[in-house]
PDB file of N, CA and C in Angstrom:
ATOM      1  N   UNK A 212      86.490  81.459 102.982  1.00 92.00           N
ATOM      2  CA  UNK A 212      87.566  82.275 103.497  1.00 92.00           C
ATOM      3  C   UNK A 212      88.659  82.345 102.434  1.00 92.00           C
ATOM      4  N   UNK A 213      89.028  83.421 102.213  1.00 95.00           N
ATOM      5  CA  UNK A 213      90.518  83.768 101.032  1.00 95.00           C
ATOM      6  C   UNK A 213      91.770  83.798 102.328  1.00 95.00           C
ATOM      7  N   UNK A 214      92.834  82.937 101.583  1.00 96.00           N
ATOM      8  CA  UNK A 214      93.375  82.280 102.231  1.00 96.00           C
ATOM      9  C   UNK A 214      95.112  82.859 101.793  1.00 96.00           C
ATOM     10  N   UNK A 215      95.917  83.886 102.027  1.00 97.00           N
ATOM     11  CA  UNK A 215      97.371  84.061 100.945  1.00 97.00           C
ATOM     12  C   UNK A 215      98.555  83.427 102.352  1.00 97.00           C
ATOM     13  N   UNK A 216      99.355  82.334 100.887  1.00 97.00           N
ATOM     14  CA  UNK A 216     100.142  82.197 101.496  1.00 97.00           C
ATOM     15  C   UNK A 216     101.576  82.911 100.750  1.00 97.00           C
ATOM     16  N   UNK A 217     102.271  83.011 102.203  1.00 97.00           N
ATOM     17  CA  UNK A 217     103.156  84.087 101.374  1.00 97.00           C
ATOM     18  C   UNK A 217     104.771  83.805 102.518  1.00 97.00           C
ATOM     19  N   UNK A 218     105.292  83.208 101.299  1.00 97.00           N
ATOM     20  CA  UNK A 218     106.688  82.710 101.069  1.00 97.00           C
ATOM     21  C   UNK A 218     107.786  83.963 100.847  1.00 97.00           C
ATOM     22  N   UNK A 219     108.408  84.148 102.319  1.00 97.00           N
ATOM     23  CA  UNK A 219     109.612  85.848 101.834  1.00 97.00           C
ATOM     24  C   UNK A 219     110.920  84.830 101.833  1.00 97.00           C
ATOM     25  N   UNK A 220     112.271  85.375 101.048  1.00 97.00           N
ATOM     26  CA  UNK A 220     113.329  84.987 101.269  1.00 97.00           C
ATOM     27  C   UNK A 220     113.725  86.254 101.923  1.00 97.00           C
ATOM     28  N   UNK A 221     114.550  86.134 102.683  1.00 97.00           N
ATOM     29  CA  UNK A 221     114.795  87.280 103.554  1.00 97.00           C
ATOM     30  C   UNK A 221     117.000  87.506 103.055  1.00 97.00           C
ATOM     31  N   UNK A 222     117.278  88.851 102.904  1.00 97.00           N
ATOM     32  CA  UNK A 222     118.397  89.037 102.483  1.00 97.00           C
ATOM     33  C   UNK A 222     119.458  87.428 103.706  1.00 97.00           C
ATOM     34  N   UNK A 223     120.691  87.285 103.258  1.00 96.00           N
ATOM     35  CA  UNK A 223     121.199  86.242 104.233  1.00 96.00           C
ATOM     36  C   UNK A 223     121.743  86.930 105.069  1.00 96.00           C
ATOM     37  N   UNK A 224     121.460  86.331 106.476  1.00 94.00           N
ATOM     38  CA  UNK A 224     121.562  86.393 107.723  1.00 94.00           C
ATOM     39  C   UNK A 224     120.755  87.600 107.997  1.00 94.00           C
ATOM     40  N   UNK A 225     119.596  87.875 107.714  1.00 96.00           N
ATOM     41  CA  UNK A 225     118.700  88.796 108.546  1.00 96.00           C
ATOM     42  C   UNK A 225     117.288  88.430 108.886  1.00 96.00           C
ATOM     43  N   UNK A 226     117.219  86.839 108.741  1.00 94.00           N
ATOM     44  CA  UNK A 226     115.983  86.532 109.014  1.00 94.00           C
ATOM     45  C   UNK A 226     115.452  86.403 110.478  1.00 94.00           C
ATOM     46  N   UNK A 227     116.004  86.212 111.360  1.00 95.00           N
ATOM     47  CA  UNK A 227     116.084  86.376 113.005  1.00 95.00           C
ATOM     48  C   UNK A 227     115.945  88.414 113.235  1.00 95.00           C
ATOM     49  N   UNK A 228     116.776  88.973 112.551  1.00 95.00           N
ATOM     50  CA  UNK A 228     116.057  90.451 112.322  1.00 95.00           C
ATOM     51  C   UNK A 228     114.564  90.523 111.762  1.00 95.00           C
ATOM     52  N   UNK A 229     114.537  90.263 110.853  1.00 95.00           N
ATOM     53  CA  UNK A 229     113.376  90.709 110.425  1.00 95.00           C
ATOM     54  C   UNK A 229     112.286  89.639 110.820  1.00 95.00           C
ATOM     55  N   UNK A 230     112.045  88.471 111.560  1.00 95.00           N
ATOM     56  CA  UNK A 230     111.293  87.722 112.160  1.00 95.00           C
ATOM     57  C   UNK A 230     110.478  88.648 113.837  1.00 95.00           C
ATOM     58  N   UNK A 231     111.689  89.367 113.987  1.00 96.00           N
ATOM     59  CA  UNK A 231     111.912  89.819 115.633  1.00 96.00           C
ATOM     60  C   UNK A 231     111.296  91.184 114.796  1.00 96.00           C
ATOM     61  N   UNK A 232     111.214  92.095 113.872  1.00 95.00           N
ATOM     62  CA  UNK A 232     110.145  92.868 113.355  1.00 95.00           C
ATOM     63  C   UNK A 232     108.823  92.490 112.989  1.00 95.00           C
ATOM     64  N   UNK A 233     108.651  91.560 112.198  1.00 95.00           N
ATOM     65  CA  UNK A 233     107.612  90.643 111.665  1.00 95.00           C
ATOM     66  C   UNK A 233     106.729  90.621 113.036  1.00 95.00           C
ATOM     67  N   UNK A 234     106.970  89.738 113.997  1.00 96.00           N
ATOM     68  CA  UNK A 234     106.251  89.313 115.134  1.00 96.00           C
ATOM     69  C   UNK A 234     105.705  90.590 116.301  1.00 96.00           C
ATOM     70  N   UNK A 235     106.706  91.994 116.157  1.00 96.00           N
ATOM     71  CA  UNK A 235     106.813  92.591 117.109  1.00 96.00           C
ATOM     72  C   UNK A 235     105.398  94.157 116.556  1.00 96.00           C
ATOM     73  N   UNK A 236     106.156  94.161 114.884  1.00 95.00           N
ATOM     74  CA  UNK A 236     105.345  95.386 114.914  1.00 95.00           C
ATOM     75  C   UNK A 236     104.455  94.828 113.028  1.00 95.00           C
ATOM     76  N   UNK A 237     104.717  94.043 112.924  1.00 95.00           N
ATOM     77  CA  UNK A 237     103.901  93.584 111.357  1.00 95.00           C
ATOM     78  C   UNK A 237     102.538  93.257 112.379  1.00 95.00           C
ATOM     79  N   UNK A 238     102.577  92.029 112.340  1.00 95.00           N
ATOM     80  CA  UNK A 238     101.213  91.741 112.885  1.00 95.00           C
ATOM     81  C   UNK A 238     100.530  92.374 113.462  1.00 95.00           C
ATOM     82  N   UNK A 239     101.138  92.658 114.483  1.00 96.00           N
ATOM     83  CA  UNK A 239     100.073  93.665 115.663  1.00 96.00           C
ATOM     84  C   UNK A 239      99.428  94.798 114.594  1.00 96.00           C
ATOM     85  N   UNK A 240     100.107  95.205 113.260  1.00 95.00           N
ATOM     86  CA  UNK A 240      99.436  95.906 112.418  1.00 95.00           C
ATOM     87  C   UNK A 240      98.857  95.747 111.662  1.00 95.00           C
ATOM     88  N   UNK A 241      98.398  94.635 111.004  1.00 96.00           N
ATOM     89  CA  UNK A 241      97.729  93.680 110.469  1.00 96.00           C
ATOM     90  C   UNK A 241      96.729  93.347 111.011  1.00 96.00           C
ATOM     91  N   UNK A 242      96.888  92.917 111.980  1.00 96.00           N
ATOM     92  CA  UNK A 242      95.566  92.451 113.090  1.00 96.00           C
ATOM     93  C   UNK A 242      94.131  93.436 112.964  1.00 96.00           C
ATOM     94  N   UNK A 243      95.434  94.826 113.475  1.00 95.00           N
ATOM     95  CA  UNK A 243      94.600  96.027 113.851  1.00 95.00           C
ATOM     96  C   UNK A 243      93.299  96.452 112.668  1.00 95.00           C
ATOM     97  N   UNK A 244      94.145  95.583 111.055  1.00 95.00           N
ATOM     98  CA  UNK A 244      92.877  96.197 110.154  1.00 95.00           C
ATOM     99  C   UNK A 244      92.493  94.870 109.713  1.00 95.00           C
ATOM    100  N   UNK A 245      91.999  93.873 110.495  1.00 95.00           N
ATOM    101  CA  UNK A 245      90.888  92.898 110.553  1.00 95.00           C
ATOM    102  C   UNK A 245      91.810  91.708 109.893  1.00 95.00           C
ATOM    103  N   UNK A 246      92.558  91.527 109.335  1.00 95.00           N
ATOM    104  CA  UNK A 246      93.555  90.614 108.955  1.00 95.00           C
ATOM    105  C   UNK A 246      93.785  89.500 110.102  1.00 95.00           C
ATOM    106  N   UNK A 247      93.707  88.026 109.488  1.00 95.00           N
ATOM    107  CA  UNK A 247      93.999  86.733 110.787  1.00 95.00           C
ATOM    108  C   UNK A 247      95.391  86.688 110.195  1.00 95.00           C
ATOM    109  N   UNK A 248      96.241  85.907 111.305  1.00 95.00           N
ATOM    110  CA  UNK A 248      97.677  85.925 110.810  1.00 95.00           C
ATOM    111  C   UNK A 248      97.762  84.760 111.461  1.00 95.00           C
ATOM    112  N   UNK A 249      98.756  83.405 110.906  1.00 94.00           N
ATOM    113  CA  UNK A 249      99.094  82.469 111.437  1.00 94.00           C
ATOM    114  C   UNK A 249     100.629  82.441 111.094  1.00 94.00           C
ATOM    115  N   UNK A 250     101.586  82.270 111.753  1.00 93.00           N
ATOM    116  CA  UNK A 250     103.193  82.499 111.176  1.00 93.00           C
ATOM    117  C   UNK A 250     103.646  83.614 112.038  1.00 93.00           C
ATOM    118  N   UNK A 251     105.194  83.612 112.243  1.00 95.00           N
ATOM    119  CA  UNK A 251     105.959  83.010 110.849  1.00 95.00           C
ATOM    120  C   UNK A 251     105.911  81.629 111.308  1.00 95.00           C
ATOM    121  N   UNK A 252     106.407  81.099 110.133  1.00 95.00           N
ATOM    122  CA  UNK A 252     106.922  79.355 110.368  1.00 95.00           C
ATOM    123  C   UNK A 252     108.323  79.172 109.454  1.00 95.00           C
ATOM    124  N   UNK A 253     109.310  79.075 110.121  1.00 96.00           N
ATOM    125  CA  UNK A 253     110.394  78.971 109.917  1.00 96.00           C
ATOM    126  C   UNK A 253     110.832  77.962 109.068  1.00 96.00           C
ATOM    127  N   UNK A 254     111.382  78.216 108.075  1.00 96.00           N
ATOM    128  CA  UNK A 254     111.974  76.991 106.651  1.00 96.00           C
ATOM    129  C   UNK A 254     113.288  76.452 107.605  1.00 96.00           C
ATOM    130  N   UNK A 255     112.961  74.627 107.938  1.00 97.00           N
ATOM    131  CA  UNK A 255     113.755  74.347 108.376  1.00 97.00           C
ATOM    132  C   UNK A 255     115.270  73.947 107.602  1.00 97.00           C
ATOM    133  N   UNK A 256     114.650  74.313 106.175  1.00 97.00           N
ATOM    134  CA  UNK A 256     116.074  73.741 105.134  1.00 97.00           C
ATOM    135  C   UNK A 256     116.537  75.031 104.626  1.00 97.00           C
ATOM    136  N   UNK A 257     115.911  76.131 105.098  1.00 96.00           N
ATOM    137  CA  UNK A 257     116.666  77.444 104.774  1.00 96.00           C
ATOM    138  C   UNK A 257     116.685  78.391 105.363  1.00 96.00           C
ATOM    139  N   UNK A 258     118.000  78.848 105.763  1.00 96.00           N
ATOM    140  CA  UNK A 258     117.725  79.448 107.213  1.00 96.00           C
ATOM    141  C   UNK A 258     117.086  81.259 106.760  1.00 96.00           C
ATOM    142  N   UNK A 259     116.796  81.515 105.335  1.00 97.00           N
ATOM    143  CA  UNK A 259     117.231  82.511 105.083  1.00 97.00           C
ATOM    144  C   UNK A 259     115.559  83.416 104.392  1.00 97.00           C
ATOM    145  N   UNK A 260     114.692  82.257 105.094  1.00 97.00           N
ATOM    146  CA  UNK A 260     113.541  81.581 104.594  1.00 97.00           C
ATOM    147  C   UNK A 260     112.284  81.517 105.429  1.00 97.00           C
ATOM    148  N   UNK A 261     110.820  81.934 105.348  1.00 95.00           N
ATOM    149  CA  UNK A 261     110.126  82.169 105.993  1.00 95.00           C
ATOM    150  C   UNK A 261     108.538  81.906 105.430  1.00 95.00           C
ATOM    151  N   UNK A 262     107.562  81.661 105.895  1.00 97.00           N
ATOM    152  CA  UNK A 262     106.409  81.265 105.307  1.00 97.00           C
ATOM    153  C   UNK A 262     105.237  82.324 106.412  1.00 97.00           C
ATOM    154  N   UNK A 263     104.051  82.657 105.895  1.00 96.00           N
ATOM    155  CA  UNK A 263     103.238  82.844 106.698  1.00 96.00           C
ATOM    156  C   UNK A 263     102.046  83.244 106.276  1.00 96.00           C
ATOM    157  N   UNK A 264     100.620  82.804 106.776  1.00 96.00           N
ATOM    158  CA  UNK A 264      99.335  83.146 106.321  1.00 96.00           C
ATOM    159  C   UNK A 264      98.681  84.343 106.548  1.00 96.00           C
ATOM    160  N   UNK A 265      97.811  84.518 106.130  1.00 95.00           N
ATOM    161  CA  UNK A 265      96.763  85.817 106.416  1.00 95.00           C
ATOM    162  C   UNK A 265      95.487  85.500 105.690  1.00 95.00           C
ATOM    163  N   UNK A 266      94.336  85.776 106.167  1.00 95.00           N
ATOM    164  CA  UNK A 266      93.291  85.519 105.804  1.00 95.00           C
ATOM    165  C   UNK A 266      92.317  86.593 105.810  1.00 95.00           C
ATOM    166  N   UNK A 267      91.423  86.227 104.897  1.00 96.00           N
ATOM    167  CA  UNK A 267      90.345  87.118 105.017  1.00 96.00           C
ATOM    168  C   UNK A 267      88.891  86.715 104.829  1.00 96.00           C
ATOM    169  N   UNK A 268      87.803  87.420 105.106  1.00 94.00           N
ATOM    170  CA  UNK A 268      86.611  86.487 104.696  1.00 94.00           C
ATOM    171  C   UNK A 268      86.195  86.262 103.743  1.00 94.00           C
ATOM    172  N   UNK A 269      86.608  87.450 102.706  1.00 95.00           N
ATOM    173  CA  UNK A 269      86.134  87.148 101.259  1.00 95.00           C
ATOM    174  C   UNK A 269      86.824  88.167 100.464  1.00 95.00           C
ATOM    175  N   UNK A 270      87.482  88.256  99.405  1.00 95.00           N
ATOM    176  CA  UNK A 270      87.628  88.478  98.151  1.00 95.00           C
ATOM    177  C   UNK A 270      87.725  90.258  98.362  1.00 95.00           C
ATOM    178  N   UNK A 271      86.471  90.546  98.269  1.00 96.00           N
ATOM    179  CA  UNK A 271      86.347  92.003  98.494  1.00 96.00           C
ATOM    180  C   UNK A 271      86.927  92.652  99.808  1.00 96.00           C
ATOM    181  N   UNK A 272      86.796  92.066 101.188  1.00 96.00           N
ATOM    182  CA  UNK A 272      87.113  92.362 102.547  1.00 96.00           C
ATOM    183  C   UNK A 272      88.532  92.331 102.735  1.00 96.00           C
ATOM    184  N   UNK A 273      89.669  91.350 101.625  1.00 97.00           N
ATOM    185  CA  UNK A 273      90.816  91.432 101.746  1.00 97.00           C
ATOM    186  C   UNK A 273      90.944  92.714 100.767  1.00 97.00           C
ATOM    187  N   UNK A 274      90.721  93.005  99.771  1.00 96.00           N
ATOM    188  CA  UNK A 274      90.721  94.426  99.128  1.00 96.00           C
ATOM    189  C   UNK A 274      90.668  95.096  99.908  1.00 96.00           C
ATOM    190  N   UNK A 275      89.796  95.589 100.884  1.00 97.00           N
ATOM    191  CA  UNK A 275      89.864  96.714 101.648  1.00 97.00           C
ATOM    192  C   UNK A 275      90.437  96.708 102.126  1.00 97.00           C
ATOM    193  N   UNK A 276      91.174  95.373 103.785  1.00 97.00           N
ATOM    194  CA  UNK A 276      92.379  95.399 104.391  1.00 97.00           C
ATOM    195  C   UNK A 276      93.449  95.764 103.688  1.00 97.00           C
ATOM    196  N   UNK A 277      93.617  94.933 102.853  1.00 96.00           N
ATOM    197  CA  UNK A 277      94.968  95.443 102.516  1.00 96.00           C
ATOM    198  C   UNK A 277      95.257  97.007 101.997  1.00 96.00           C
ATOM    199  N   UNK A 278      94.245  97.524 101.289  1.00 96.00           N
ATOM    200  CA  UNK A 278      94.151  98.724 100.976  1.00 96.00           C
ATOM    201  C   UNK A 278      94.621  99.702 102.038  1.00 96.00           C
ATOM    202  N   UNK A 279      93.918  99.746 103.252  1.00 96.00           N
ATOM    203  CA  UNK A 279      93.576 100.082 104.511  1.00 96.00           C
ATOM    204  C   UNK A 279      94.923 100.087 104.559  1.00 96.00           C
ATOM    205  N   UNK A 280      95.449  99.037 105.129  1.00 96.00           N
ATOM    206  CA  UNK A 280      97.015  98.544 105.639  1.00 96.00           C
ATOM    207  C   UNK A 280      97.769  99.273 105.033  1.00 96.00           C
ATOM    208  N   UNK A 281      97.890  99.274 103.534  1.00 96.00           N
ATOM    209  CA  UNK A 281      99.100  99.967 102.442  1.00 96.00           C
ATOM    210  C   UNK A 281      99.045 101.188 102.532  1.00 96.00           C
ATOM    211  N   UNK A 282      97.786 101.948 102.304  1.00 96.00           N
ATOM    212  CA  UNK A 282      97.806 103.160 102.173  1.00 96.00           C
ATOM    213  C   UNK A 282      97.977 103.942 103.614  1.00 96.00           C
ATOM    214  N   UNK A 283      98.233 103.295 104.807  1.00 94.00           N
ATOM    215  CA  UNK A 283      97.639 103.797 105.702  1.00 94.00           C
ATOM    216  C   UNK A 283      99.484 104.438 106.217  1.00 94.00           C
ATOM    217  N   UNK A 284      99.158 105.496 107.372  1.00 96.00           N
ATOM    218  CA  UNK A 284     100.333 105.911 107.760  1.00 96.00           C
ATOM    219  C   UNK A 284     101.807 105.317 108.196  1.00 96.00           C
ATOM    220  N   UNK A 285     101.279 104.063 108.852  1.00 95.00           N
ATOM    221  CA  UNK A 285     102.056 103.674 109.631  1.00 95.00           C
ATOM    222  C   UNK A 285     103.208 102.663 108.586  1.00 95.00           C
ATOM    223  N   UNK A 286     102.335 102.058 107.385  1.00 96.00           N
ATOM    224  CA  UNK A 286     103.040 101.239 106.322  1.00 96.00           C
ATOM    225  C   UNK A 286     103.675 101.996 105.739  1.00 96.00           C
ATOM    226  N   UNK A 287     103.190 103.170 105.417  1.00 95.00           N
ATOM    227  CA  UNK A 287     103.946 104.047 104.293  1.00 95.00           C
ATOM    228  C   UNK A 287     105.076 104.959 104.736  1.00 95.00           C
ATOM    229  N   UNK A 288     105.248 105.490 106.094  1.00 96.00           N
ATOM    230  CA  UNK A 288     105.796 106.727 106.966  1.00 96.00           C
ATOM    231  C   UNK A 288     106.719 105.587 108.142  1.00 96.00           C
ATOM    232  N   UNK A 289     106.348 104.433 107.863  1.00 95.00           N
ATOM    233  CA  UNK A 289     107.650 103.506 108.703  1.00 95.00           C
ATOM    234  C   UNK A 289     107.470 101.716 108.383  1.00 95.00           C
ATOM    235  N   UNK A 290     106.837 101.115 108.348  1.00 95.00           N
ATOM    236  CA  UNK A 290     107.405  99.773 108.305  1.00 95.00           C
ATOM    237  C   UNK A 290     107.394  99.305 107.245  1.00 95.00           C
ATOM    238  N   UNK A 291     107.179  99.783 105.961  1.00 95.00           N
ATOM    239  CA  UNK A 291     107.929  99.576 104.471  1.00 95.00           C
ATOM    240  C   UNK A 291     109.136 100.031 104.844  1.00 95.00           C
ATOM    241  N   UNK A 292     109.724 101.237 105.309  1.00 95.00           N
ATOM    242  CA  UNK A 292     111.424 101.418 105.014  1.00 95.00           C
ATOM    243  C   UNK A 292     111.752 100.349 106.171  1.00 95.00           C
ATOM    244  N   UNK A 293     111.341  99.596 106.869  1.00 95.00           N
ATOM    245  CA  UNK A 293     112.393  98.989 107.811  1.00 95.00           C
ATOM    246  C   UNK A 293     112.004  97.156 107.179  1.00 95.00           C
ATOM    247  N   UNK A 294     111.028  96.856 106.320  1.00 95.00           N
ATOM    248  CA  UNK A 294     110.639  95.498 105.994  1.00 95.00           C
ATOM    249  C   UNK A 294     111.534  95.672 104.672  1.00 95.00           C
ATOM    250  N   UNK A 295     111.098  96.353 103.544  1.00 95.00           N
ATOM    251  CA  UNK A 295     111.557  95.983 102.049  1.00 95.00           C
ATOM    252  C   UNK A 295     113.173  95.993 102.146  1.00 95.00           C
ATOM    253  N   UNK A 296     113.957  96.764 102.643  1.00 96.00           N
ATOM    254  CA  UNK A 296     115.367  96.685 102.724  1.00 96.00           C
ATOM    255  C   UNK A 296     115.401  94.746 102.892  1.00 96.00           C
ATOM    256  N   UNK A 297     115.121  94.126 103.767  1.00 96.00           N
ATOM    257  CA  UNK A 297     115.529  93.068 103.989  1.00 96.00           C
ATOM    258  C   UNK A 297     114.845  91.979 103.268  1.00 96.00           C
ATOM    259  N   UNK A 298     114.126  92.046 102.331  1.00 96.00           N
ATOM    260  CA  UNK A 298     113.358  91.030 101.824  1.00 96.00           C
ATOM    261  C   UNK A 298     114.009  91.021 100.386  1.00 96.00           C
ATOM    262  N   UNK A 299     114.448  89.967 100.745  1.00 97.00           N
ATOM    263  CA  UNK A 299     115.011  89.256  98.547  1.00 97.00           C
ATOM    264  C   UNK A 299     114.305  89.032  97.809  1.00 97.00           C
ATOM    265  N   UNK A 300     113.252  88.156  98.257  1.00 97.00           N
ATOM    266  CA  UNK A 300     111.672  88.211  97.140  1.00 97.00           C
ATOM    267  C   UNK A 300     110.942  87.474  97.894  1.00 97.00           C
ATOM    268  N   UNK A 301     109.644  87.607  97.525  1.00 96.00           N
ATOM    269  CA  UNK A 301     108.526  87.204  98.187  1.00 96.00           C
ATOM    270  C   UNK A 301     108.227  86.459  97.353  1.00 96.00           C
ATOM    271  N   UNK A 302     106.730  85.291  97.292  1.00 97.00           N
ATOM    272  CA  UNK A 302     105.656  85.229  96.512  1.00 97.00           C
ATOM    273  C   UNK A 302     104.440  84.931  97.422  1.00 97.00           C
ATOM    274  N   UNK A 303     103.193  84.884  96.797  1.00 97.00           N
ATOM    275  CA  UNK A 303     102.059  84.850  97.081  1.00 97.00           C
ATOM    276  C   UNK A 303     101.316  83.884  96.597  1.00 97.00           C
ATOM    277  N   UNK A 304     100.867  82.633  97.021  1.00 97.00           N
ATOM    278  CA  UNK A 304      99.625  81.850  96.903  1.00 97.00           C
ATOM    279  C   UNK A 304      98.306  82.135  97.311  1.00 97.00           C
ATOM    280  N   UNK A 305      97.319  82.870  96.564  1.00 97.00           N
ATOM    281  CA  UNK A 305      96.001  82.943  96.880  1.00 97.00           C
ATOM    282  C   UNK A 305      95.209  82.219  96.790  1.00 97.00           C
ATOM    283  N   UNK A 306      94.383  81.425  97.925  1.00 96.00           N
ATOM    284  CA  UNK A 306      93.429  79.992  97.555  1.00 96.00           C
ATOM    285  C   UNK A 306      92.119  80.947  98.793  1.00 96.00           C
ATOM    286  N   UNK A 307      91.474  79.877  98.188  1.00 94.00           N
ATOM    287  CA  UNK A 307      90.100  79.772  99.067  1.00 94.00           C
ATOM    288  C   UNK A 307      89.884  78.269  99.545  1.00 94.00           C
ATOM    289  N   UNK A 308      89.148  78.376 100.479  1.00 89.00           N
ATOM    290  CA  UNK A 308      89.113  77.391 101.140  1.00 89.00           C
ATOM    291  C   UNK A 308      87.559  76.764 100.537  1.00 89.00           C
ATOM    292  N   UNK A 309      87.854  74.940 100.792  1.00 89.00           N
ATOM    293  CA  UNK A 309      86.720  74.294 100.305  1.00 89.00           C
ATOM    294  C   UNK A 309      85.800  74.163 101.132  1.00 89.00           C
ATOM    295  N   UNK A 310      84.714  73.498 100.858  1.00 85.00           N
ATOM    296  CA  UNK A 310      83.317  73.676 101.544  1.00 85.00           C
ATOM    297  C   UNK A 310      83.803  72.537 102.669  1.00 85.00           C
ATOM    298  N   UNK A 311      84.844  72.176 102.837  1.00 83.00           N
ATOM    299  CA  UNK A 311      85.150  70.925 103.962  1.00 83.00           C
ATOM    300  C   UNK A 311      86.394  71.051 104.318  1.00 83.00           C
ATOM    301  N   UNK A 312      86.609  72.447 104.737  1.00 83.00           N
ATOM    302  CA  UNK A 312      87.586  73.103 105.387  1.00 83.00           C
ATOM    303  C   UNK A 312      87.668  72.704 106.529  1.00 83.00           C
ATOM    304  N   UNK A 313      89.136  72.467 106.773  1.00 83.00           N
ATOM    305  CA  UNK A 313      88.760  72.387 108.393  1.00 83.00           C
ATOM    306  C   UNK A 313      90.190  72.959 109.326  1.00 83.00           C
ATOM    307  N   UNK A 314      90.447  73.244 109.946  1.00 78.00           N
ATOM    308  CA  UNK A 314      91.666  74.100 110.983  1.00 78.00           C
ATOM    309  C   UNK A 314      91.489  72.834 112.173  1.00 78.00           C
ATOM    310  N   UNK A 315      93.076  72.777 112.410  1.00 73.00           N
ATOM    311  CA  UNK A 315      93.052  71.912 113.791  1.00 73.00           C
ATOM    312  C   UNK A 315      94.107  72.867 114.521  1.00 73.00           C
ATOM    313  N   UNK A 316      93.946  73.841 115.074  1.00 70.00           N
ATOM    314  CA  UNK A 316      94.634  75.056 115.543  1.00 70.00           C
ATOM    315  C   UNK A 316      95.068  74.680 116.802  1.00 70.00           C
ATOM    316  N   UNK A 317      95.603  75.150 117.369  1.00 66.00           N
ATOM    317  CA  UNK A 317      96.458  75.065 118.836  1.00 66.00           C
ATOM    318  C   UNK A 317      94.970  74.776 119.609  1.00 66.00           C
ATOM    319  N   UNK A 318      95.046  73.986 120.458  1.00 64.00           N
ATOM    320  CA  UNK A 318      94.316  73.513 122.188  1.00 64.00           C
ATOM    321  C   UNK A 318      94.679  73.784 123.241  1.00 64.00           C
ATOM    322  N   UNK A 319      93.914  74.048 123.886  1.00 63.00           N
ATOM    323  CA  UNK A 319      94.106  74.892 124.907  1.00 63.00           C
ATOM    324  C   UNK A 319      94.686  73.248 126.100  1.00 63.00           C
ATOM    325  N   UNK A 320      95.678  73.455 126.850  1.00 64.00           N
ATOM    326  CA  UNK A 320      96.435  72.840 127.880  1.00 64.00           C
ATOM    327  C   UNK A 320      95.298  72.692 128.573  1.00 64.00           C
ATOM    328  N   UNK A 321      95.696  71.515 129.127  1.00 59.00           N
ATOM    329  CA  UNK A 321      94.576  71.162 130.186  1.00 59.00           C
ATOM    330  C   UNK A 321      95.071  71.881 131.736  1.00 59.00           C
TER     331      UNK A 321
END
């Protein structure tokens, strides 16, 4: 599995804005073109500060999502002008996962 982690600083005091975008209309669009999403996860030493994953199955399959995603209407004709205004800089960690991977993900309540 290709694995990006991706670290935004968000302009100061708009990270509760753009978290309340992030959660409401990012993902749900992401999702839609085969993309896993885990995040956000909130930088508890910066309020101004945000972390979050996305995955894919392989190498080539994130090429296409993201392709898909960027080029597609909805990124280009609205949630680039309402995301990039508020983002100070990003970066990106791309890893793959080892042959002894393992996820201990949320459990379901008894």
């Amino acid at each position: 599995m290709i694995v990006e982690v991706r670290s935004y600083q968000i302009k100061p005091g708009r990270r509760e804005e753009f978290i309340k975008f992030f959660e409401t209309r990012s993902i749900p669009a992401l999702r839609s073109h085969g993309m896993k999403i885990l995040g956000p996860l909130l930088d508890l030493e910066n309020p101004n500060k945000f972390v979050w994953l996305r995955s894919f199955p392989s190498l080539a399959e994130r090429d296409q999502m993201k392709n898909a995603f960027y080029e597609g209407e909805l990124w280009k004709n609205e949630l680039e002008s309402i995301a990039m205004p508020l983002i100070e800089s990003y970066d990106v960690i791309l890893c793959e996962t080892s042959s002894g991977y393992v996820f201990d993900g949320p459990r379901a309540e008894p």
